[in-house]
C-alpha cells in the first residue's frame, strides 16, 4: 500500500525523546531547543510557549476542537488521530509522499483540482478516472465530493455510498479533500465519504483558508488508524510542525461563541455573490455557454457552446483586464476544450458584470 | 542534475495568473480567494492583508531584509533569489525533492544532522563521505560548516575554500545549511561556502528558529540562478507559501533597532551556558570521555573512552531523568559507537550539573 520511499522511514529519535522530556525533573541534553529565557518577549495575548518548538501533530486543544467538529460529521476521528497541517496543500503532498511511486495508479474525478494533479503527477501518479474499470486497481482515490473544484458539483448520498463501497471492496485508500463544505448555499448531501469507510483506509482533510484566513496557512486531516502514524512521521520530516501562533489564533476563533454565526454570515455573503453572478451570467453568456448553479463553494464551471481552447482566450482576456482559469488545466488526461472555471467570491457585483460582459464580447467575435 | 520527478513539473497556471491580477482594474475570476470583506476582523497591529493568500517566495520586505543580511556575508543573493521557508527543515525537503532520486549519491559530513539524513534517505539518497573519492560523483553536497550538528565544529577558511573548489570542479550542487551562525562565542571563520561558489550551483539556508522563535516555523534560502525558480515551483506544490503573519512578525523583529543587540545578548547568554557546561563536564566526565569546546552553536560532541552503544545507555539515563542524543543516530553509515550529543543551551546550570553527574555515574558502573 505504501510507497517504496516509506520503507526506510522511521520516526526521528529526537521526537521520541522529546515526548519524555516534559516529565517533571527531567534534565534534557537531547534537543536543540532555545533556552526559554531567551525567547523574544511577547506582547500579544497568547501564551509565550507558542514561540518554542511544538508537537508535529499540532496543538492539543486545536486537535480536540477539530475532532469535535469531525465527529459531529460522523467521522471516526478522535483527537489522537487529528493532525494540524500547514494548509491543506500540505496534506496532498504528505499523502502523495506516503502512497505514490512512479506509475502508481491514482483515481481522480475528471476534471479535478489542478494543484492536486500537479503534486500527484510530481510523485509519478498515473491518473485513472474515478468509477471507471481502471479505478479498481488504484492505490489511492482523491475525491473532492462537496462543491468540487473546478466543477462546483456536490455528490449525492447515493454516490458517496457507492464511492465508499468501491474503496472498501478494492482496498483503495480514500483521500477526501473537503475545503468548501461550510460554504453551503442550498441544502444538499454533505456527509463525508470517510464517515462511511469503517474498516477501510482513509484520509479526510479540511482547511481554515476558506472559513477563516488563508494567510495563516492552516488545515487539518484525520485518518484511519493504519495510516495516521505514518502521516505524522512524514509531516515531521517535512516541516517538523505548523506555526503554533497560527494554531493558537485559529483555535481562539473557532471556539469563540461567534464562530457559528460567522460561518452563517460567510455563507450568506457568498450566496448573495453567487446569485448576483448567476444573473450576470444569464445576462451576458446565455446562448454562448451552459452551466449548473453551484449549491456551495466558490466556482462556476462553464462549458462553451464552441469548444475552443480557452487557454488561447486567456491572453486576450487578460489584455482586457479579465482573468479566469482555463478548464483545460484541470484535466488529468486529454484537455477538455471549451471549459472555464469562474470564481464568483472575490470580484464585487459591478466588477463581475464588467468581466463577464468582456468575456461574452470575446466569445461573440467571428472566429 | 535534477531528479526524475521534476521532469514534468511546471509552475501552476493559477500562480502565473495571480501575478497579473494585482494590476489596477483587473477583474479576476481566476483564483479561489476569499472576498477581502469576509476575512476576519483583525485586532493586531499588522496589516489585514496578511490574512489573504500571499506569494510563494515570501513577503517582499522580509526577502529584502534577508537579502541585505546575506549580501553582507558575501553571498550573491539579491531579494529576487531569496525564498522564505516554513522552517529550514522544509528547505531540506525541497532540495531533496528537487535533486534526489533512488540511488542519487549525496555527499555529507560523517556524522551529520540526523533529520537531514532522514529526509535525504527518504528520497532514496545513497550517502558518501564529504572529501572522499566517492564524493566526486555526488549530485549534491549537504554541509553544515558553521557549528555543525552534532559535532559543533566550525570549518576553517581553507576548508571552506577547498569544499567550494571541489563542488565547482565536480559540478556538485552545494547545499549549505547554516542555522547556528549567529550563536558565536569565539571569533572563527564563518564566511559561507556559498559565497565562494561563483559560477556554480548552490543553495544556502538559514533559520529564525535559533535567533528568534522556533514556534513560528520560519527559515529562508537563497540559491544560484539556475536553481532558484525550480525551488519556488517545488515550494508552491508543497504548501503554497509560508504563514504571512509569522513573516510579518519576524520582519518587524529583525529590522527593529534592537536586533543586533538581541543577537549579542543571545550569544552572551549561550556562551555563559557553554562555559558552565564545560566546567561541569570537566568535573564529572574527565577520564571518561573526550571533547572539543565548541566555538558556537548548541552542542557538545562527546567520544566515550569505552565505545559502548549509547543507544542502550539512553533508556537507563531516561529512567534517571536525564535525556541525551545517542551519537550513533547521526551516522550516515555504520553507527559510530561511544558518541553522544549533549545540548547545553536548554538546561540551567544546576540541572546540567545534576544531569552530567548522573551520566558519569552510569558510565562508571562496572560493565
Short mmCIF file of N, CA and C in Angstrom, two decimals, chain B residues 300-366:
data_model
loop_
_atom_site.label_atom_id
_atom_site.label_comp_id
_atom_site.label_asym_id
_atom_site.label_seq_id
_atom_site.Cartn_x
_atom_site.Cartn_y
_atom_site.Cartn_z
N UNK B 300 27.69 19.99 22.49
CA UNK B 300 28.95 19.28 22.73
C UNK B 300 28.84 17.90 22.10
N UNK B 301 29.94 17.45 21.55
CA UNK B 301 30.02 16.11 20.97
C UNK B 301 31.04 15.32 21.78
N UNK B 302 30.58 14.30 22.46
CA UNK B 302 31.45 13.52 23.34
C UNK B 302 31.82 12.19 22.72
N UNK B 303 33.09 11.84 22.87
CA UNK B 303 33.52 10.50 22.49
C UNK B 303 33.94 9.78 23.78
N UNK B 304 33.21 8.72 24.11
CA UNK B 304 33.49 7.99 25.34
C UNK B 304 34.77 7.17 25.19
N UNK B 305 35.51 7.06 26.28
CA UNK B 305 36.72 6.22 26.24
C UNK B 305 36.34 4.76 25.96
N UNK B 306 35.22 4.32 26.53
CA UNK B 306 34.70 2.98 26.24
C UNK B 306 33.67 3.10 25.12
N UNK B 307 33.91 2.46 23.98
CA UNK B 307 32.98 2.65 22.85
C UNK B 307 31.70 1.82 22.98
N UNK B 308 30.93 2.10 24.02
CA UNK B 308 29.65 1.40 24.18
C UNK B 308 28.61 2.01 23.25
N UNK B 309 27.56 1.24 22.97
CA UNK B 309 26.44 1.75 22.17
C UNK B 309 25.59 2.63 23.08
N UNK B 310 25.65 3.93 22.87
CA UNK B 310 24.96 4.83 23.81
C UNK B 310 23.44 4.76 23.66
N UNK B 311 22.96 4.09 22.60
CA UNK B 311 21.52 3.92 22.48
C UNK B 311 20.98 3.05 23.62
N UNK B 312 21.82 2.08 24.07
CA UNK B 312 21.39 1.25 25.20
C UNK B 312 21.48 2.03 26.51
N UNK B 313 22.44 2.98 26.57
CA UNK B 313 22.58 3.82 27.76
C UNK B 313 21.37 4.76 27.93
N UNK B 314 20.79 5.16 26.80
CA UNK B 314 19.74 6.18 26.84
C UNK B 314 18.55 5.78 27.72
N UNK B 315 18.11 4.52 27.60
CA UNK B 315 16.97 4.07 28.39
C UNK B 315 17.22 4.21 29.88
N UNK B 316 18.43 3.78 30.29
CA UNK B 316 18.77 3.88 31.71
C UNK B 316 18.85 5.34 32.16
N UNK B 317 19.42 6.17 31.28
CA UNK B 317 19.52 7.59 31.62
C UNK B 317 18.14 8.21 31.79
N UNK B 318 17.24 7.89 30.88
CA UNK B 318 15.89 8.46 30.96
C UNK B 318 15.20 7.99 32.24
N UNK B 319 15.42 6.72 32.63
CA UNK B 319 14.87 6.26 33.91
C UNK B 319 15.36 7.12 35.07
N UNK B 320 16.58 7.61 34.93
CA UNK B 320 17.10 8.50 35.98
C UNK B 320 16.91 9.98 35.64
N UNK B 321 16.01 10.25 34.73
CA UNK B 321 15.63 11.63 34.40
C UNK B 321 16.71 12.45 33.69
N UNK B 322 17.49 11.79 32.85
CA UNK B 322 18.43 12.53 32.00
C UNK B 322 18.25 12.07 30.56
N UNK B 323 18.09 13.02 29.64
CA UNK B 323 17.94 12.67 28.23
C UNK B 323 19.12 13.23 27.44
N UNK B 324 19.58 12.49 26.44
CA UNK B 324 20.63 12.98 25.53
C UNK B 324 20.39 12.33 24.17
N UNK B 325 21.16 12.73 23.17
CA UNK B 325 21.04 12.11 21.85
C UNK B 325 22.20 11.15 21.62
N UNK B 326 21.91 9.87 21.44
CA UNK B 326 22.97 8.92 21.09
C UNK B 326 23.64 9.36 19.78
N UNK B 327 24.96 9.40 19.78
CA UNK B 327 25.69 9.85 18.60
C UNK B 327 25.51 8.93 17.40
N UNK B 328 25.20 7.67 17.68
CA UNK B 328 25.03 6.69 16.60
C UNK B 328 23.98 7.14 15.59
N UNK B 329 22.98 7.89 16.07
CA UNK B 329 21.88 8.29 15.19
C UNK B 329 22.32 9.27 14.10
N UNK B 330 23.46 9.89 14.27
CA UNK B 330 23.92 10.90 13.31
C UNK B 330 24.83 10.32 12.25
N UNK B 331 24.93 9.00 12.26
CA UNK B 331 25.87 8.39 11.33
C UNK B 331 25.19 8.04 10.01
N UNK B 332 25.76 8.50 8.89
CA UNK B 332 25.18 8.15 7.60
C UNK B 332 25.45 6.69 7.24
N UNK B 333 26.48 6.09 7.85
CA UNK B 333 26.81 4.70 7.53
C UNK B 333 26.75 3.83 8.77
N UNK B 334 27.82 3.10 9.04
CA UNK B 334 27.88 2.27 10.24
C UNK B 334 27.83 3.16 11.48
N UNK B 335 27.05 2.76 12.50
CA UNK B 335 26.97 3.58 13.70
C UNK B 335 28.35 3.79 14.34
N UNK B 336 28.61 5.02 14.71
CA UNK B 336 29.87 5.38 15.37
C UNK B 336 29.65 5.21 16.87
N UNK B 337 30.05 4.06 17.43
CA UNK B 337 29.72 3.73 18.82
C UNK B 337 30.48 4.61 19.82
N UNK B 338 29.86 4.82 20.97
CA UNK B 338 30.52 5.55 22.04
C UNK B 338 30.53 7.06 21.83
N UNK B 339 29.51 7.58 21.15
CA UNK B 339 29.42 9.03 20.94
C UNK B 339 28.08 9.53 21.44
N UNK B 340 28.08 10.77 21.90
CA UNK B 340 26.85 11.38 22.42
C UNK B 340 26.80 12.85 22.01
N UNK B 341 25.61 13.35 21.72
CA UNK B 341 25.44 14.77 21.51
C UNK B 341 24.72 15.35 22.72
N UNK B 342 25.36 16.35 23.33
CA UNK B 342 24.76 16.99 24.51
C UNK B 342 24.44 18.45 24.20
N UNK B 343 23.18 18.79 24.30
CA UNK B 343 22.76 20.19 24.14
C UNK B 343 23.03 20.94 25.44
N UNK B 344 23.67 22.11 25.34
CA UNK B 344 23.98 22.85 26.56
C UNK B 344 23.16 24.12 26.71
N UNK B 345 22.25 24.39 25.77
CA UNK B 345 21.56 25.68 25.79
C UNK B 345 20.27 25.65 26.60
N UNK B 346 19.69 24.47 26.76
CA UNK B 346 18.34 24.44 27.32
C UNK B 346 18.34 24.26 28.84
N UNK B 347 19.16 23.36 29.35
CA UNK B 347 19.17 23.10 30.79
C UNK B 347 19.91 24.22 31.53
N UNK B 348 19.39 24.59 32.71
CA UNK B 348 20.07 25.58 33.54
C UNK B 348 21.29 24.96 34.23
N UNK B 349 22.12 25.80 34.88
CA UNK B 349 23.38 25.32 35.48
C UNK B 349 23.22 24.17 36.47
N UNK B 350 22.29 24.25 37.41
CA UNK B 350 22.14 23.17 38.39
C UNK B 350 21.68 21.88 37.72
N UNK B 351 20.71 22.03 36.83
CA UNK B 351 20.22 20.87 36.09
C UNK B 351 21.35 20.21 35.33
N UNK B 352 22.15 21.03 34.66
CA UNK B 352 23.25 20.49 33.86
C UNK B 352 24.21 19.70 34.75
N UNK B 353 24.53 20.27 35.90
CA UNK B 353 25.44 19.59 36.82
C UNK B 353 24.87 18.24 37.25
N UNK B 354 23.62 18.25 37.64
CA UNK B 354 22.97 17.02 38.10
C UNK B 354 22.93 15.99 36.97
N UNK B 355 22.57 16.44 35.76
CA UNK B 355 22.46 15.52 34.63
C UNK B 355 23.80 14.89 34.28
N UNK B 356 24.85 15.71 34.27
CA UNK B 356 26.17 15.17 33.91
C UNK B 356 26.69 14.24 35.00
N UNK B 357 26.40 14.57 36.26
CA UNK B 357 26.80 13.67 37.35
C UNK B 357 26.14 12.30 37.18
N UNK B 358 24.87 12.31 36.81
CA UNK B 358 24.15 11.05 36.60
C UNK B 358 24.77 10.25 35.45
N UNK B 359 25.08 10.94 34.35
CA UNK B 359 25.68 10.24 33.21
C UNK B 359 27.02 9.62 33.62
N UNK B 360 27.82 10.38 34.38
CA UNK B 360 29.13 9.89 34.82
C UNK B 360 28.97 8.63 35.68
N UNK B 361 27.97 8.68 36.54
CA UNK B 361 27.70 7.54 37.41
C UNK B 361 27.36 6.29 36.59
N UNK B 362 26.52 6.47 35.58
CA UNK B 362 26.14 5.34 34.71
C UNK B 362 27.36 4.81 33.97
N UNK B 363 28.24 5.73 33.55
CA UNK B 363 29.41 5.31 32.77
C UNK B 363 30.46 4.62 33.65
N UNK B 364 30.46 4.95 34.92
CA UNK B 364 31.47 4.40 35.83
C UNK B 364 31.15 2.99 36.32
N UNK B 365 29.88 2.62 36.20
CA UNK B 365 29.50 1.28 36.67
C UNK B 365 30.35 0.22 35.98
N UNK B 366 30.71 -0.82 36.69
CA UNK B 366 31.40 -1.93 36.02
C UNK B 366 30.46 -2.54 34.98
#
